[in-house]
Short mmCIF file of C-alpha atoms in Angstrom, two decimals:
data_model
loop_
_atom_site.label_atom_id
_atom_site.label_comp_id
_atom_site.label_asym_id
_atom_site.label_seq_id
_atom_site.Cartn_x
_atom_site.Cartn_y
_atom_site.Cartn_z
CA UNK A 1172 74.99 -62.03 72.05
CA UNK A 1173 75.93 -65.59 74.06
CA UNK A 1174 78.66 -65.19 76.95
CA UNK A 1175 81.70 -66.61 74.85
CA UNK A 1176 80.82 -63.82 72.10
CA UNK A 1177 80.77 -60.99 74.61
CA UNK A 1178 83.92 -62.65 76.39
CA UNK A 1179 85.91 -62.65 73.46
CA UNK A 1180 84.75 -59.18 72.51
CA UNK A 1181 86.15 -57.33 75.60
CA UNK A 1182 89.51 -55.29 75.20
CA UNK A 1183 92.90 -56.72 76.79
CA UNK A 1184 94.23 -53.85 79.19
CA UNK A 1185 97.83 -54.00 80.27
CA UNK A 1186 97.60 -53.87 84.00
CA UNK A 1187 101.63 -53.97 84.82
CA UNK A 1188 104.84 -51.96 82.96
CA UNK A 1189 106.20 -53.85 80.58
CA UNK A 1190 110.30 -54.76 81.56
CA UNK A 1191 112.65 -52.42 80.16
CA UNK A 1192 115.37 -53.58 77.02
CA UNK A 1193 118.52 -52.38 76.56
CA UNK A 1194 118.70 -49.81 73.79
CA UNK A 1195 118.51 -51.21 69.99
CA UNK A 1196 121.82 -51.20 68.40
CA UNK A 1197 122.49 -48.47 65.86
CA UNK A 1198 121.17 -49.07 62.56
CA UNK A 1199 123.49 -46.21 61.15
CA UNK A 1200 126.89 -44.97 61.14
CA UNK A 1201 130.06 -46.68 59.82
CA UNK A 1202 129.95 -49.32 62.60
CA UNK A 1203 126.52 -50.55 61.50
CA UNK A 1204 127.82 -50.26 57.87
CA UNK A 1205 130.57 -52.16 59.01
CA UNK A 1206 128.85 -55.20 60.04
CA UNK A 1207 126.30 -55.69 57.93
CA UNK A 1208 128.76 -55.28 55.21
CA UNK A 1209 132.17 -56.66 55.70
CA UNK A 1210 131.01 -59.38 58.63
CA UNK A 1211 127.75 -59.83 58.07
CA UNK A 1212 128.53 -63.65 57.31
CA UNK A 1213 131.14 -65.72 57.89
CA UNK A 1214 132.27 -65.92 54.30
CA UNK A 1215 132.28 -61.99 54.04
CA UNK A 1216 134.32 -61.50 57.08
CA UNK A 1217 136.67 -64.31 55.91
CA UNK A 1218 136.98 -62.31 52.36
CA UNK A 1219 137.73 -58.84 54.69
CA UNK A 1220 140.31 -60.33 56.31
CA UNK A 1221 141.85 -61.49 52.62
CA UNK A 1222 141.16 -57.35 51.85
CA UNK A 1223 142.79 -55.85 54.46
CA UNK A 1224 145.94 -58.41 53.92
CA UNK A 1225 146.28 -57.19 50.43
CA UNK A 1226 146.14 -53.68 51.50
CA UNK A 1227 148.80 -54.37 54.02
CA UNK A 1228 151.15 -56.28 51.30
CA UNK A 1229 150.63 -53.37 48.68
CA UNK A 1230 149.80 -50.14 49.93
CA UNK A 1231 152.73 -49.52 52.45
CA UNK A 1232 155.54 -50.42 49.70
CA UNK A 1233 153.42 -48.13 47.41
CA UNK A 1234 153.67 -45.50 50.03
CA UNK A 1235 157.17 -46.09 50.42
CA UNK A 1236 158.31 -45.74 46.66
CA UNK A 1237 155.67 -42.77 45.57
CA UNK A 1238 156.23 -40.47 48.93
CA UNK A 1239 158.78 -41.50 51.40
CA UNK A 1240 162.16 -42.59 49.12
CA UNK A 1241 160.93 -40.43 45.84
CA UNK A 1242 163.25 -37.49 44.94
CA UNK A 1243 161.36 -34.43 43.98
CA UNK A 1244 164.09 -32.30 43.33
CA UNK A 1245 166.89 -32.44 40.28
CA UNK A 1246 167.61 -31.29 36.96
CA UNK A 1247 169.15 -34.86 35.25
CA UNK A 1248 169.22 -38.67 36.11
CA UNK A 1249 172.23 -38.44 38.57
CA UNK A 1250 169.36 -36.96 41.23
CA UNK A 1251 167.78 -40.47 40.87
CA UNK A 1252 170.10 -43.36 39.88
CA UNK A 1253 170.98 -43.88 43.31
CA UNK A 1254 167.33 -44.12 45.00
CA UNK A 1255 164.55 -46.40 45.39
CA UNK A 1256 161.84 -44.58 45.26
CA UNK A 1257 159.99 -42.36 42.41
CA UNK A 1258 161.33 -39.94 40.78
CA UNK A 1259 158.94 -36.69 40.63
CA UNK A 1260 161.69 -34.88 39.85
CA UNK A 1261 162.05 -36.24 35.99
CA UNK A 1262 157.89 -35.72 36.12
CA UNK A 1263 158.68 -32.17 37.02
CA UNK A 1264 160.92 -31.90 34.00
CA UNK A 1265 158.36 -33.40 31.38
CA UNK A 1266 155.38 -31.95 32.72
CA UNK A 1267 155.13 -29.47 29.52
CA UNK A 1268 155.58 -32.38 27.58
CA UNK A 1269 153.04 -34.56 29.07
CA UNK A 1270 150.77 -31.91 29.09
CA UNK A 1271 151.07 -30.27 25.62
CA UNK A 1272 152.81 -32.65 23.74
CA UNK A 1273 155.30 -30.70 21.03
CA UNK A 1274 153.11 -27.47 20.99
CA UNK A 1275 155.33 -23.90 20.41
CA UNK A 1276 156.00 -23.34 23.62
CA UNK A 1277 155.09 -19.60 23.06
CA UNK A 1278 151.41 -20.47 22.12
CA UNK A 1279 150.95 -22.79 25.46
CA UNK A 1280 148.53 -19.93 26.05
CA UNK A 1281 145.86 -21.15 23.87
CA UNK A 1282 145.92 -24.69 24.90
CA UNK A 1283 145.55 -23.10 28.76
CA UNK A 1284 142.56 -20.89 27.47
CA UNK A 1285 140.54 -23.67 25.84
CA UNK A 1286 141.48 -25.99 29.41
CA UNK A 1287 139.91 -22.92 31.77
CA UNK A 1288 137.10 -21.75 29.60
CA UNK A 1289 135.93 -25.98 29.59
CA UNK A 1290 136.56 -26.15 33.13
CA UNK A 1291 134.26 -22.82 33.33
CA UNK A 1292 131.68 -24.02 31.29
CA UNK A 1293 131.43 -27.76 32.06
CA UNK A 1294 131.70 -27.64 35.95
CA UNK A 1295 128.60 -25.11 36.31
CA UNK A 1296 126.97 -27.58 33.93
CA UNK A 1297 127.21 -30.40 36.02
CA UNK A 1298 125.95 -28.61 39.26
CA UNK A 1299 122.11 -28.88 39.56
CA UNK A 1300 122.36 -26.20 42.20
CA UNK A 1301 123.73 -23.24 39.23
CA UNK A 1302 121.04 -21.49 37.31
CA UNK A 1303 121.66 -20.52 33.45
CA UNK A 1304 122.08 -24.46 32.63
CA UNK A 1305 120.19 -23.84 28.87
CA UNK A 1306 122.39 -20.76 28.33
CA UNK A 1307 125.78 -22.73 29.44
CA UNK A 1308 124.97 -25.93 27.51
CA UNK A 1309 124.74 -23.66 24.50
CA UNK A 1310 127.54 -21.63 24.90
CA UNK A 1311 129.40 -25.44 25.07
CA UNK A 1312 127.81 -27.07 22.45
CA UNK A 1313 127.87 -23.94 19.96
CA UNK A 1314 130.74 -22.08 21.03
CA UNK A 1315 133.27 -23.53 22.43
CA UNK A 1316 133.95 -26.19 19.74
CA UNK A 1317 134.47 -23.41 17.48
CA UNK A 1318 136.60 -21.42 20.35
CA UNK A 1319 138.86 -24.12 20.65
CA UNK A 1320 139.27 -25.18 16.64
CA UNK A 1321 140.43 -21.93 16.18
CA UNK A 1322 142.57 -21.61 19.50
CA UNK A 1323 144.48 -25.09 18.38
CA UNK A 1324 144.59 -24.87 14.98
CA UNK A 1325 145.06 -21.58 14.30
CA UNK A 1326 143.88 -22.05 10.62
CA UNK A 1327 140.95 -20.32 8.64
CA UNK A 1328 139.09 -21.66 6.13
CA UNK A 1329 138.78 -20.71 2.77
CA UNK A 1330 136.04 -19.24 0.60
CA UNK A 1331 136.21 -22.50 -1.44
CA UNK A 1332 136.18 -25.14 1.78
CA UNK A 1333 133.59 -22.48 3.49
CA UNK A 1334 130.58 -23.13 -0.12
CA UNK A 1335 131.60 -27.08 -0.26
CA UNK A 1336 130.88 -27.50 3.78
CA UNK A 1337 127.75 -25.41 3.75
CA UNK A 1338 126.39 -27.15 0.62
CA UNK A 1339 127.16 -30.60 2.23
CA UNK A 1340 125.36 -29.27 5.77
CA UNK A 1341 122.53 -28.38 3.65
CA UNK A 1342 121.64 -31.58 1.69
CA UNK A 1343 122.54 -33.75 4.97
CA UNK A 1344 119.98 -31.28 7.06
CA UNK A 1345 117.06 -31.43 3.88
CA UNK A 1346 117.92 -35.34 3.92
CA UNK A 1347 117.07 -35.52 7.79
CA UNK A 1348 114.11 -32.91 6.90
CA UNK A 1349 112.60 -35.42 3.89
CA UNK A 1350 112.53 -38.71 6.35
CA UNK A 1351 111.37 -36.59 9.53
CA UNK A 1352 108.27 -35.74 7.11
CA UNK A 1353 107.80 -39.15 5.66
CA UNK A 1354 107.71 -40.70 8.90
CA UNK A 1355 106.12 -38.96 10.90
CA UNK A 1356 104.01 -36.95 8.23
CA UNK A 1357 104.63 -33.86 9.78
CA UNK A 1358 103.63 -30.46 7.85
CA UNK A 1359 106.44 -29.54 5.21
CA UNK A 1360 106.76 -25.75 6.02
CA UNK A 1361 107.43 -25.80 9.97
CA UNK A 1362 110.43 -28.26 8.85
CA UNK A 1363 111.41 -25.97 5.97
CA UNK A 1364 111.83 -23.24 8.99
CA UNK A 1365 113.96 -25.65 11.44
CA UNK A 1366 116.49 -26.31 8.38
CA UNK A 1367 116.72 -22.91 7.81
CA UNK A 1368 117.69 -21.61 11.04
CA UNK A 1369 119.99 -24.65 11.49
CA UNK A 1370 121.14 -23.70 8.31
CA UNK A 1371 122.26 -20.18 8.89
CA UNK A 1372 123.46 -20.76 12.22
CA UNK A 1373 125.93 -23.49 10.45
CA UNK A 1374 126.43 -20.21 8.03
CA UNK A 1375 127.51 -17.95 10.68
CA UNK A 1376 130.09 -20.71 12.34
CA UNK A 1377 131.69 -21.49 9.19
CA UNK A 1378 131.72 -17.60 8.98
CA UNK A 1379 133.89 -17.13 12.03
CA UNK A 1380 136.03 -20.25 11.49
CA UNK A 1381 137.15 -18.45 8.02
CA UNK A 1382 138.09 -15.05 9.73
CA UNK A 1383 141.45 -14.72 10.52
CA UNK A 1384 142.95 -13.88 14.07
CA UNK A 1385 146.80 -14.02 13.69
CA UNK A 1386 147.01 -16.99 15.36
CA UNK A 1387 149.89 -19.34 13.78
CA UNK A 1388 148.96 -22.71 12.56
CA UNK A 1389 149.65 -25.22 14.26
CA UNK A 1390 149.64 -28.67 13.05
CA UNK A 1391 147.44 -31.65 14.90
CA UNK A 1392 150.96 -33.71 14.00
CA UNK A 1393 152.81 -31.47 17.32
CA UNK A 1394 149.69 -32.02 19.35
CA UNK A 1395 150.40 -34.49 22.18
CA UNK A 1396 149.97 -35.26 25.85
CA UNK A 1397 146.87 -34.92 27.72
CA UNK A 1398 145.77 -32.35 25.22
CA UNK A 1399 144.92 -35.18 22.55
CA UNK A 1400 143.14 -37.62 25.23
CA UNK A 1401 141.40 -34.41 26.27
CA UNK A 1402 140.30 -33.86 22.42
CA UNK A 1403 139.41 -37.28 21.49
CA UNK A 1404 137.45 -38.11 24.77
CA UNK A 1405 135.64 -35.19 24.66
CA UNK A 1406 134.92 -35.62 20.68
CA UNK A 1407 134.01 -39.32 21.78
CA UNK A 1408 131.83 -38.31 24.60
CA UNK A 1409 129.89 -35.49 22.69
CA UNK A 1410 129.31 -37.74 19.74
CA UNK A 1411 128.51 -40.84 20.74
CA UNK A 1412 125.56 -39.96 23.18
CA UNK A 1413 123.24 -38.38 20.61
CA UNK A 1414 124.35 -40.78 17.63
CA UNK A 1415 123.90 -43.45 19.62
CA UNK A 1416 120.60 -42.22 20.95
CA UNK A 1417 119.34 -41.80 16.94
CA UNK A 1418 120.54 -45.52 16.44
CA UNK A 1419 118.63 -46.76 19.39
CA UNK A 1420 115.60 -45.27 18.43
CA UNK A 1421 116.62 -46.06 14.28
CA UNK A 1422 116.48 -49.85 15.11
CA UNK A 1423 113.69 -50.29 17.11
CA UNK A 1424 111.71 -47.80 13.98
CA UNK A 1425 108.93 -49.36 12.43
CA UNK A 1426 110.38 -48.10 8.88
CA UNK A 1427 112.66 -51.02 7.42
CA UNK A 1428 115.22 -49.49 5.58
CA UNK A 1429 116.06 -47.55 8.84
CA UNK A 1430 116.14 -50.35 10.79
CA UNK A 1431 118.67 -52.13 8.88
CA UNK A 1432 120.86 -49.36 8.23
CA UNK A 1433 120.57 -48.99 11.83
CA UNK A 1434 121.06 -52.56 12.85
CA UNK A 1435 123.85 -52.75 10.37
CA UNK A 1436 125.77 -50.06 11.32
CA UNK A 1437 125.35 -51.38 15.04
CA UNK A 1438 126.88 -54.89 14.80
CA UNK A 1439 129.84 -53.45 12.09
CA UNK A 1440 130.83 -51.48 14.78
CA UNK A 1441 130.55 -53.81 17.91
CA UNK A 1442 132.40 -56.79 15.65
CA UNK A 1443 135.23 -54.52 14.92
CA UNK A 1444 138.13 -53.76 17.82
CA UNK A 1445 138.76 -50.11 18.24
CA UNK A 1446 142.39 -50.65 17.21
CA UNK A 1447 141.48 -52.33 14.06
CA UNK A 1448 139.10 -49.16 13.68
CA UNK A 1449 141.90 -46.87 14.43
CA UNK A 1450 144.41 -48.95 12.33
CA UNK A 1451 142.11 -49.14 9.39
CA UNK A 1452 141.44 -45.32 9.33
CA UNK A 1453 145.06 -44.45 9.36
CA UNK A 1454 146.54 -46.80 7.01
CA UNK A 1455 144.02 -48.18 4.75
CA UNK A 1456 141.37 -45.50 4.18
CA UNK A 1457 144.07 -43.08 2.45
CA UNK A 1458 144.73 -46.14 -0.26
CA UNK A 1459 140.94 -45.51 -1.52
CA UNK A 1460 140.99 -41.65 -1.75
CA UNK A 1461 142.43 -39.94 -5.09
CA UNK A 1462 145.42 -38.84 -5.42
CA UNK A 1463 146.17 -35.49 -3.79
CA UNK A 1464 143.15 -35.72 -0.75
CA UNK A 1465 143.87 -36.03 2.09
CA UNK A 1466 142.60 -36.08 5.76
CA UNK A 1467 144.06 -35.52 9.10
CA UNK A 1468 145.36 -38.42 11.02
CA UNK A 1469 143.71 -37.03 14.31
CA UNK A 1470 140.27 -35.95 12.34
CA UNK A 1471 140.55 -39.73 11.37
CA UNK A 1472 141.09 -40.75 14.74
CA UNK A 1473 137.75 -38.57 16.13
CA UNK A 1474 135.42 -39.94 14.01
CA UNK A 1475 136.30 -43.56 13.74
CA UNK A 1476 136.34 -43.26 17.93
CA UNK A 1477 133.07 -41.13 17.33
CA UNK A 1478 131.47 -44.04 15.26
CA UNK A 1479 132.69 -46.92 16.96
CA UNK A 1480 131.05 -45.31 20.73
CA UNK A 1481 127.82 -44.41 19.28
CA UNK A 1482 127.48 -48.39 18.53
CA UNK A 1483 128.03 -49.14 21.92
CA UNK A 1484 126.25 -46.24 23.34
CA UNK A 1485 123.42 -47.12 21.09
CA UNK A 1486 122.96 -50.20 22.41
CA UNK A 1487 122.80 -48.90 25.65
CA UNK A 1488 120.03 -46.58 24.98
CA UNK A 1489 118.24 -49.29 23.60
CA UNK A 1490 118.33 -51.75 26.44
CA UNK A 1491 116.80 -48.31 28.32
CA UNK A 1492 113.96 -48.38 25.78
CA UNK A 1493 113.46 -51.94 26.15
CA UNK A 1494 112.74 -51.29 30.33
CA UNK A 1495 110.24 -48.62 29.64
CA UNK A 1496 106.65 -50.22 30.25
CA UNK A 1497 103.84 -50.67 27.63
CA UNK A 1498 101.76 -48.52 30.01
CA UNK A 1499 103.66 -45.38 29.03
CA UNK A 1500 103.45 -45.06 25.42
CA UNK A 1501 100.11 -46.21 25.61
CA UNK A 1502 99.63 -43.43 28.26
CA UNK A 1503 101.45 -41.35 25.80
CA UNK A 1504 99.38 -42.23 22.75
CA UNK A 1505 96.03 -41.27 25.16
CA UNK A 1506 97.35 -37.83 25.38
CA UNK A 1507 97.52 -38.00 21.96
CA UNK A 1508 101.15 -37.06 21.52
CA UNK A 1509 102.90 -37.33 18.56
CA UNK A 1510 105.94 -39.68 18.18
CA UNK A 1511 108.77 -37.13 18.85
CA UNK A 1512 106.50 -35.52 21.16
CA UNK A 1513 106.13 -39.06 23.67
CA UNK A 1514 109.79 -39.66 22.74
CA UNK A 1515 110.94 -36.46 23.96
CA UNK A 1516 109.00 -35.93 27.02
CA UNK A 1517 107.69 -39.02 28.12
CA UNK A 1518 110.11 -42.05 26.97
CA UNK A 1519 113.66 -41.35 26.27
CA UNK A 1520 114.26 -39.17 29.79
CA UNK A 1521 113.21 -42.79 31.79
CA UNK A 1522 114.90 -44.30 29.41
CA UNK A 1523 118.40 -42.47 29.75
CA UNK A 1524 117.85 -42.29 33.79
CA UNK A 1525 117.76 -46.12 33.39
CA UNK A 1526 120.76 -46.62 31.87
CA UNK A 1527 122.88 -43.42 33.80
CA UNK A 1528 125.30 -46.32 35.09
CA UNK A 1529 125.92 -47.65 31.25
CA UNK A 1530 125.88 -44.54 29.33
CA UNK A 1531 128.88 -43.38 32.13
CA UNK A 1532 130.79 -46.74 32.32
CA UNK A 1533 130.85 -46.12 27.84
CA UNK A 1534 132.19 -42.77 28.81
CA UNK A 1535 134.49 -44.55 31.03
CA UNK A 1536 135.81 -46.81 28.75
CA UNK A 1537 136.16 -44.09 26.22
CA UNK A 1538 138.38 -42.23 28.01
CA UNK A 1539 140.68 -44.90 29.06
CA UNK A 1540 140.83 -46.29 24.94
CA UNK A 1541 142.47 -42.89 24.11
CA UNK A 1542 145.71 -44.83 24.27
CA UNK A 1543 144.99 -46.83 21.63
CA UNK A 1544 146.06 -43.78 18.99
CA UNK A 1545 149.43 -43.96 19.76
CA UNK A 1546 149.18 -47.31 17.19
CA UNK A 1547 148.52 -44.70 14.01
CA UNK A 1548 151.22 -42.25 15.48
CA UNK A 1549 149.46 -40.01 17.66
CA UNK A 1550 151.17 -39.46 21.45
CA UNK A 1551 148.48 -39.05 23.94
CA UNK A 1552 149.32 -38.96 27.66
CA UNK A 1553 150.21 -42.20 27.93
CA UNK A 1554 152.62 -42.24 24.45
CA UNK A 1555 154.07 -39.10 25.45
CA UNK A 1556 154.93 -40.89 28.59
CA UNK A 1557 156.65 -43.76 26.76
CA UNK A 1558 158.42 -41.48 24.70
CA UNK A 1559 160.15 -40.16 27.49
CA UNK A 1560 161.53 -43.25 28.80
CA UNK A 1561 164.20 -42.67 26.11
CA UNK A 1562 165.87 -39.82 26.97
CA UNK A 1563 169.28 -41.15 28.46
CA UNK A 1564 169.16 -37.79 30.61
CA UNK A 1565 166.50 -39.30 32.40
CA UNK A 1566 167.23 -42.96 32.67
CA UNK A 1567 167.39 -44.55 35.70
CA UNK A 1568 165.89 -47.93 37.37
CA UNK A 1569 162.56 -46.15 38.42
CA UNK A 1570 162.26 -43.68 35.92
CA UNK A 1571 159.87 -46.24 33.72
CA UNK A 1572 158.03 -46.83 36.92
CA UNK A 1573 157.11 -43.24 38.03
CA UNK A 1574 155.73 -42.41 34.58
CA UNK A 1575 153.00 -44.96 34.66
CA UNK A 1576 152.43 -44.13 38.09
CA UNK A 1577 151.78 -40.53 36.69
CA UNK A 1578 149.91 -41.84 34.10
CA UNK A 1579 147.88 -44.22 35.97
CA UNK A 1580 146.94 -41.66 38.82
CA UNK A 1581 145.76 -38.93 35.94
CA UNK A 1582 143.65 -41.62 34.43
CA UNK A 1583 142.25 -43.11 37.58
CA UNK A 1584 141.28 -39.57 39.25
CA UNK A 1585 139.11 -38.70 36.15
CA UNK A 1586 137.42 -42.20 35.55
CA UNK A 1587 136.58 -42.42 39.57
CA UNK A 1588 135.24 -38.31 39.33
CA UNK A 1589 132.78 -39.71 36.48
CA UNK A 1590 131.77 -42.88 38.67
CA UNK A 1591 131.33 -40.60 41.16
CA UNK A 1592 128.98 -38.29 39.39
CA UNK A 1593 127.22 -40.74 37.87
CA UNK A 1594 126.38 -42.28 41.35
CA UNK A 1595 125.30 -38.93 42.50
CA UNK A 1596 122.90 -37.86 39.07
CA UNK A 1597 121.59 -41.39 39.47
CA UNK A 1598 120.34 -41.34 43.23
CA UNK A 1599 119.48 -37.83 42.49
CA UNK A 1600 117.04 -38.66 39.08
CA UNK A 1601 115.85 -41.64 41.56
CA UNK A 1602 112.47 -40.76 42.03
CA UNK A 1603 110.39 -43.51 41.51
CA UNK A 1604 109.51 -44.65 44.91
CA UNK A 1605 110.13 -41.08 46.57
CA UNK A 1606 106.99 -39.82 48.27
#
């Protein structure tokens, strides 16, 4: 080895301390949020400044008319004529109202029985931390519907409405059972034995929905309030996600006549507004059944809310689907999984945790479209609030004012909760570069 090799091969060895720093800034806590968020640049800290001025112009009059000048107490409109601020006090007097709509008074019961047993079931649902999440989701998905059609309604069906229903259930379910086969040639008897048990558990619902409890009817007409946004979100929510799930996966299929009814049924429903939808159901559809049939204007309202979701939630799906890469179906395939099997296991959990922020912004936007019915006649909490603007006991200057505050608030605190969650399932489900 020459000189310069060995010289350059020797070790450099500190021989003095190096000086001391001062200690790095923190790289957590609200201050460090602070500026690397709102003045990280000079644009950004130019756009805070606009911010905080905004919050400055509109939240202390807003404070000033919902909490400081608003009346709380009062039993008519003399309590509030004279004020500036809201008046809770006409709120306090319309709560039932808002709530319940024109339900009996005397049967407020049920509606509060079908609110705390969803509460009961749906917040231990949503809590990863809970055990019993199989038993709970079926207890909501098989129970509860039927709990609360009988709690509302109050009606039983007949022996003639009970045959026709399970009849129809049947041929829809052999139907599904004759394309599952043909598509993914599947053995005929294990198929036979899934319709069957959907079949009599269809059976024993339409059972207990024709016993009768005593309950008095109650027609969908004197429902109202937060009750029917309740009803139709829910409906909307529950229905859209797997529909729209089967329409994803029907129009990326390989089979072409489910493609196109797929695709077709896609872009009718995404070219349509929801108000045409909801107009169109109301109005129109009853001039093309016979004479002597027909449907309720609120079962009218579900499904063409129902059907117009799943499009959107569909397409949703689908753009999940499309992010999934080629390397796991063909991962799939060399595991030799069957179609459902890599569907169900494999692709359509990424794709769903892919889309969490879509499939929650649809629910979003579901939930806030509710007030769309009150077009066809139906007062959710928003109509209900409208309609109360014309009682003369209650009108005064602000009265207008403090029920879309209500409104708005109601609205807003659910729609931010289901942001909310969704941000928390979403970094929760984000495992792809944990270690």
């Amino acid at each position: 080895m020459s000189d310069i090799q060995a010289e350059q091969s020797v070790s450099f060895v500190r021989k003095e301390m190096t000086p001391e720093k001062p200690a790095p800034s923190s790289i957590r806590g609200p201050v460090h949020w602070m500026k690397e968020s709102l003045f990280s640049s000079v644009s950004n800290t130019l756009l805070t400044l606009l911010g905080v001025y905004l919050i400055y112009l509109l939240v202390p009059p807003l404070i000033q008319f919902a909490f400081v000048d608003a009346v709380w107490e009062g039993t008519n409109r003399e309590a509030c004529v004279d004020t500036h601020g809201a008046c809770w006090a006409y709120v306090k007097a319309y709560f039932p109202q808002f709530v319940y709509g024109r339900y009996p008074v005397e049967e407020y019961w049920r509606v509060n029985i079908v609110f705390l047993v969803g509460a009961l079931g749906l917040v231990p649902a949503l809590i990863p931390a809970l055990p019993f999440k199989r038993e709970n989701i079926l207890f909501m998905v098989l129970v509860y519907p039927v709990m609360t059609f009988k709690l509302l309604t109050g009606v039983s069906l007949s022996f003639e409405t009970w045959i026709a229903e399970f009849v129809i259930a049947v041929a829809i379910l052999l139907g599904i059972g004759a394309v599952t086969a043909y598509a993914t040639k599947s053995p005929i008897k294990p198929l036979m034995i899934i319709i069957g048990v959907i079949a009599l558990g269809f059976a024993a619902i339409l059972a207990v929905m024709s016993i009768d409890f005593g309950l008095m009817p109650v027609e969908t007409a004197k429902w109202g309030g937060f009750l029917v946004t309740l009803v139709i979100a829910i409906t909307g929510i529950a229905a859209s996600l797997p529909l729209g799930i089967a329409f994803a996966l029907g129009r990326r299929s390989k089979m072409p006549a489910v493609r196109l009814v797929s695709v077709f049924f896609i872009e009718f429903w995404r070219g349509v507004p929801l108000i045409t939808v909801l107009f169109m159901s109301s109005v129109v559809l009853p001039l093309f059944l016979p004479e002597g049939v027909t449907f309720d204007k609120l079962l009218r309202a579900l499904i063409g809310v129902a059907l117009f979701s799943a499009a959107y939630m569909a397409e949703v799906v689908r753009g999940g689907l499309q992010a999934i890469p080629k390397g796991q179906y063909e991962g799939a395939d060399a595991l030799g999984l069957t179609f459902w099997q890599s569907t169900g296991l494999i692709i359509m959990p990424q794709a769903l945790k892919l889309v969490i922020p879509g499939i929650v912004n649809t629910f979003i936007g579901l939930f806030k479209d509710t007030t769309l019915v009150l077009i066809i006649g139906l007062f959710d909490l928003l109509g209900q609030v409208q309609l109360s603007f014309t009682d003369p006991n209650w009108s005064t200057p602000s009265t207008s004012h403090t029920g879309y505050l209500f409104a708005a608030s109601i609205f807003w605190i659910f729609c931010f909760s289901m942001s909310r969650y969704s941000i928390f399932m979403e970094n929760r489900l984000h495992t792809g570069h944990k270690r």
